CSV table of C-alpha atoms in Angstrom, one decimal:
chain,number,residue,atom,x,y,z
P,252,ASN,CA,5.1,-38.7,93.8
P,253,ALA,CA,4.6,-40.2,90.6
P,254,GLY,CA,6.8,-42.9,90.1
P,255,VAL,CA,6.5,-44.2,86.1
P,256,THR,CA,4.2,-42.1,83.9
P,257,GLN,CA,3.3,-43.7,80.2
P,258,THR,CA,1.9,-41.5,77.5
P,259,PRO,CA,-0.3,-42.0,75.9
P,260,LYS,CA,-2.3,-44.9,77.7
P,261,PHE,CA,-4.3,-45.9,74.4
P,262,GLN,CA,-3.9,-45.9,70.9
P,263,VAL,CA,-4.9,-47.1,68.0
P,264,LEU,CA,-2.6,-46.6,64.8
P,265,LYS,CA,-3.1,-48.1,61.0
P,266,THR,CA,-0.5,-50.1,59.3
P,267,GLY,CA,2.8,-48.2,58.3
P,268,GLN,CA,2.0,-45.6,60.9
P,269,SER,CA,4.5,-44.7,63.1
P,270,MET,CA,4.1,-43.4,66.9
P,271,THR,CA,6.0,-42.8,70.3
P,272,LEU,CA,5.4,-43.7,73.2
P,273,GLN,CA,6.8,-41.5,75.8
P,274,CYS,CA,7.9,-42.7,80.0
P,275,ALA,CA,9.1,-40.4,82.6
P,276,GLN,CA,10.4,-41.6,86.2
P,277,ASP,CA,10.7,-39.4,88.9
P,278,MET,CA,12.7,-41.6,91.5
P,279,ASN,CA,16.5,-40.7,89.7
P,280,HIS,CA,16.7,-44.1,88.6
P,281,ASN,CA,19.6,-44.8,86.0
P,282,SER,CA,18.1,-47.7,84.3
P,283,MET,CA,14.8,-48.0,82.4
P,284,TYR,CA,13.0,-50.2,80.7
P,285,TRP,CA,10.4,-51.2,78.0
P,286,TYR,CA,8.3,-54.4,77.6
P,287,ARG,CA,5.7,-55.5,75.8
P,288,GLN,CA,2.7,-57.9,77.3
P,289,ASP,CA,0.8,-60.1,74.9
P,290,PRO,CA,-1.6,-62.8,76.2
P,291,GLY,CA,0.0,-66.4,77.1
P,292,MET,CA,3.8,-64.6,76.2
P,293,GLY,CA,4.4,-62.7,79.3
P,294,LEU,CA,6.8,-59.6,79.7
P,295,ARG,CA,9.3,-59.7,77.1
P,296,LEU,CA,12.0,-57.1,77.4
P,297,ILE,CA,11.8,-54.9,73.9
P,298,TYR,CA,15.0,-52.5,74.9
P,299,TYR,CA,16.3,-51.1,77.8
P,300,SER,CA,18.9,-48.0,79.4
P,301,ALA,CA,21.5,-49.3,81.9
P,302,SER,CA,22.1,-45.7,82.5
P,303,GLU,CA,21.4,-42.2,80.8
P,304,GLY,CA,23.5,-42.4,77.6
P,305,THR,CA,23.5,-46.1,76.8
P,306,THR,CA,20.4,-48.3,75.2
P,307,ASP,CA,20.7,-51.9,74.4
P,308,LYS,CA,18.6,-54.5,72.9
P,309,GLY,CA,16.3,-56.7,74.5
P,310,GLU,CA,14.6,-60.1,73.5
P,311,VAL,CA,12.3,-58.9,71.1
P,312,PRO,CA,13.6,-55.4,69.3
P,313,ASN,CA,12.7,-55.8,65.8
P,314,GLY,CA,10.6,-53.0,64.5
P,315,TYR,CA,11.2,-50.9,67.7
P,316,ASN,CA,13.7,-47.9,68.2
P,317,VAL,CA,14.4,-46.1,71.7
P,318,SER,CA,15.7,-43.3,72.8
P,319,ARG,CA,17.3,-42.2,76.0
P,320,LEU,CA,16.5,-38.6,76.0
P,321,ASN,CA,17.9,-37.7,79.8
P,322,LYS,CA,18.0,-39.5,83.2
P,323,ARG,CA,14.4,-39.2,83.7
P,324,GLU,CA,12.6,-40.2,80.4
P,325,PHE,CA,13.0,-42.8,77.7
P,326,SER,CA,10.7,-43.1,74.6
P,327,LEU,CA,10.0,-45.7,72.5
P,328,ARG,CA,9.1,-45.3,68.9
P,329,LEU,CA,7.3,-47.7,66.2
P,330,GLU,CA,8.8,-46.2,62.6
P,331,SER,CA,6.0,-48.8,60.7
P,332,ALA,CA,3.7,-50.4,62.9
P,333,ALA,CA,2.3,-53.6,62.4
P,334,PRO,CA,-0.3,-55.6,63.6
P,335,SER,CA,1.9,-57.5,65.3
P,336,GLN,CA,2.8,-54.6,67.7
P,337,THR,CA,-0.4,-55.0,69.0
P,338,SER,CA,0.1,-55.3,72.4
P,339,VAL,CA,-0.2,-53.7,75.9
P,340,TYR,CA,3.8,-51.9,76.5
P,341,PHE,CA,5.2,-51.3,79.7
P,342,CYS,CA,8.0,-49.0,80.9
P,343,ALA,CA,9.5,-49.5,83.9
P,344,SER,CA,12.6,-48.2,85.8
P,345,SER,CA,15.4,-49.1,88.6
P,346,GLU,CA,18.0,-47.7,90.6
P,347,VAL,CA,20.4,-50.4,89.2
P,348,LEU,CA,20.4,-52.1,86.0
P,349,VAL,CA,18.0,-55.6,87.2
P,350,GLY,CA,19.5,-59.1,85.9
P,351,VAL,CA,23.1,-57.7,86.7
P,352,ASN,CA,22.1,-56.7,90.0
P,353,THR,CA,19.2,-57.5,92.4
P,354,GLY,CA,16.8,-54.7,92.5
P,355,GLU,CA,13.3,-54.6,91.7
P,356,LEU,CA,11.4,-52.7,88.4
P,357,PHE,CA,9.1,-50.0,89.1
P,358,PHE,CA,6.6,-49.9,86.1
P,359,GLY,CA,4.5,-47.5,84.5
P,360,GLU,CA,0.1,-48.2,84.4
P,361,GLY,CA,1.1,-49.5,80.6
P,362,SER,CA,0.1,-48.1,76.8
P,363,ARG,CA,-2.5,-50.4,74.9
P,364,LEU,CA,-2.0,-50.1,71.6
P,365,THR,CA,-3.7,-51.6,68.5
P,366,VAL,CA,-2.7,-51.6,65.2
P,367,LEU,CA,-5.2,-52.4,62.6
J,36,SER,CA,16.9,-73.0,76.5
J,37,GLN,CA,16.5,-71.3,79.9
J,38,LYS,CA,12.8,-70.7,80.9
J,39,ILE,CA,10.9,-69.7,83.8
J,40,GLU,CA,7.3,-71.3,84.3
J,41,GLN,CA,4.0,-70.5,86.0
J,42,ASN,CA,0.8,-72.5,86.0
J,43,SER,CA,-1.3,-71.0,83.6
J,44,GLU,CA,-4.6,-72.1,85.2
J,45,ALA,CA,-6.0,-69.7,87.4
J,46,LEU,CA,-5.9,-71.0,91.0
J,47,ASN,CA,-9.5,-70.5,92.8
J,48,ILE,CA,-9.8,-70.4,96.5
J,49,GLN,CA,-11.7,-69.8,99.6
J,50,GLU,CA,-11.4,-66.7,101.9
J,51,GLY,CA,-9.1,-67.0,104.8
J,52,LYS,CA,-7.2,-70.5,103.2
J,53,THR,CA,-3.7,-70.2,101.9
J,54,ALA,CA,-3.1,-69.7,98.2
J,55,THR,CA,0.4,-71.3,96.9
J,56,LEU,CA,1.5,-70.3,93.7
J,57,THR,CA,4.8,-72.2,91.9
J,58,CYS,CA,7.5,-70.6,89.7
J,59,ASN,CA,9.6,-73.3,88.1
J,60,TYR,CA,13.3,-72.5,86.1
J,61,THR,CA,14.9,-74.6,83.8
J,62,ASN,CA,18.8,-74.8,82.1
J,63,TYR,CA,20.0,-72.3,84.4
J,64,SER,CA,20.6,-71.3,88.0
J,65,PRO,CA,18.8,-67.9,88.8
J,66,ALA,CA,20.8,-65.7,91.5
J,67,TYR,CA,17.6,-64.7,92.7
J,68,LEU,CA,13.5,-64.6,91.9
J,69,GLN,CA,11.4,-62.0,92.1
J,70,TRP,CA,7.6,-62.1,92.7
J,71,TYR,CA,5.2,-59.2,91.3
J,72,ARG,CA,1.4,-58.7,91.5
J,73,GLN,CA,-0.5,-57.2,88.5
J,74,ASP,CA,-4.2,-56.0,88.7
J,75,PRO,CA,-6.1,-55.7,85.4
J,76,GLY,CA,-5.3,-52.8,83.3
J,77,ARG,CA,-2.3,-52.2,86.0
J,78,GLY,CA,1.4,-52.6,85.8
J,79,PRO,CA,2.9,-55.0,87.9
J,80,VAL,CA,3.8,-53.8,91.0
J,81,PHE,CA,6.8,-55.5,93.2
J,82,LEU,CA,6.3,-57.4,96.0
J,83,LEU,CA,9.2,-59.7,97.1
J,84,LEU,CA,12.6,-61.2,96.1
J,85,ILE,CA,14.6,-63.9,97.5
J,86,ARG,CA,18.4,-65.0,96.9
J,87,GLU,CA,19.7,-68.4,96.1
J,88,ASN,CA,21.1,-69.0,99.3
J,89,GLU,CA,17.9,-67.5,100.8
J,90,LYS,CA,15.7,-70.7,101.6
J,91,GLU,CA,12.5,-68.3,102.9
J,92,LYS,CA,11.5,-64.7,102.8
J,93,ARG,CA,8.4,-63.5,104.6
J,94,LYS,CA,6.5,-60.0,104.6
J,95,GLU,CA,3.3,-59.8,106.6
J,96,ARG,CA,0.7,-62.6,104.8
J,97,LEU,CA,3.2,-63.9,102.2
J,98,LYS,CA,6.2,-65.9,102.2
J,99,VAL,CA,8.3,-67.0,99.1
J,100,THR,CA,10.5,-70.0,99.3
J,101,PHE,CA,13.3,-70.7,96.9
J,102,ASP,CA,14.4,-74.7,96.4
J,103,THR,CA,17.1,-74.7,94.1
J,104,THR,CA,17.6,-78.7,94.0
J,105,LEU,CA,13.9,-78.3,92.9
J,106,LYS,CA,14.4,-75.6,90.5
J,107,GLN,CA,11.2,-74.0,91.7
J,108,SER,CA,10.1,-71.2,93.9
J,109,LEU,CA,6.6,-71.1,96.1
J,110,PHE,CA,4.9,-68.1,96.6
J,111,HIS,CA,2.1,-68.3,99.5
J,112,ILE,CA,-0.5,-66.3,100.5
J,113,THR,CA,-1.7,-66.9,104.4
J,114,ALA,CA,-5.4,-66.0,105.2
J,115,SER,CA,-6.2,-64.8,101.5
J,116,GLN,CA,-9.1,-62.2,100.9
J,117,PRO,CA,-10.6,-61.2,97.7
J,118,ALA,CA,-8.5,-58.1,97.5
J,119,ASP,CA,-6.0,-60.6,97.0
J,120,SER,CA,-7.5,-61.6,93.8
J,121,ALA,CA,-5.0,-60.9,90.8
J,122,THR,CA,-2.3,-62.2,88.8
J,123,TYR,CA,1.3,-63.2,90.2
J,124,LEU,CA,4.2,-62.7,88.3
J,125,CYS,CA,7.6,-64.5,89.2
J,126,ALA,CA,10.6,-63.0,87.6
J,127,SER,CA,14.5,-64.2,87.5
J,128,ASN,CA,17.8,-63.1,86.4
J,129,THR,CA,19.3,-65.2,83.6
J,130,GLY,CA,22.9,-66.0,82.7
J,131,PHE,CA,22.1,-63.3,80.0
J,132,GLN,CA,22.2,-61.0,82.9
J,133,LYS,CA,18.5,-60.1,81.8
J,134,LEU,CA,15.2,-60.1,84.0
J,135,VAL,CA,13.4,-62.7,82.3
J,136,PHE,CA,9.1,-63.4,83.6
J,137,GLY,CA,6.9,-66.1,84.0
J,138,THR,CA,3.4,-65.6,82.3
J,139,GLY,CA,1.8,-65.6,85.5
J,140,THR,CA,-1.0,-67.3,87.4
J,141,ARG,CA,-4.1,-65.7,88.3
J,142,LEU,CA,-5.6,-65.4,91.9
J,143,LEU,CA,-9.0,-65.5,92.5
J,144,VAL,CA,-10.2,-65.5,96.1
J,145,SER,CA,-14.0,-65.8,96.7
J,146,PRO,CA,-15.9,-64.8,99.7
C-alpha cells in the first residue's frame, strides 16, 4: 500500500522554466491538497480539490495551477518558475475535506524544488 | 488575523522524561486540533485529533489536551525516547474552513 506518491523527489529549475509535480493516492480518498513548506513559515496550502472535478485556491495560489486528473491524481504546475518558489512541496489526501470536516491528512514524502 | 503558533525553539530533554509541546491559537475558535509528527526529509504523519468538547485524548505514550479558555493545546510524550526526536506540528480548522498548520517545534531526546 503506497499511500501518497509524489514525483519527482528533487528538481532544479532555472527561472522561467515550467514543470509539473505529480501526485497519486491509492486510498480512494475524495480530497487532495498541495502544500508548500518553507523554513519558519510552516505548511501553507496552495490549492486543494475537495472532490474529483473540483479545485479551489488555498492560501498561496499565485504562480501555480492544478489539475485533478481523476480521483487518484492531482498535479501541480509551475508555468514560469521564480526563485521565490524554491520550497518543499507536499501533496496530501484525505477521505473528506479537512477544515470542513474532522479528518486526517495523509502526506507524500515531498518534492524538493530549487529555482535558480 | 487568525493565528496558530508553536514555539520555534527546539525542545531538548533527557530520555525517560516527559516532553510537553505547546500550540496556541488566536482570534478564532477551532472545532478541533490535530498533531502531526515530521521526520527530516519526510512528510508529516498524523498522530492525534482532539475536538473542542474534549479536554484530553490519549494514545499510548501520547496525550493531548485542549483548553478553550487558554486557547491552547498541549502535546505530551511520556517516557520519551531518542526515537521520539522529530518536529511536531499542530494544525486546526479555521473559520474559513481550511486546515492551517503551526510552524512546528523540534524535539530532541538525548540518551
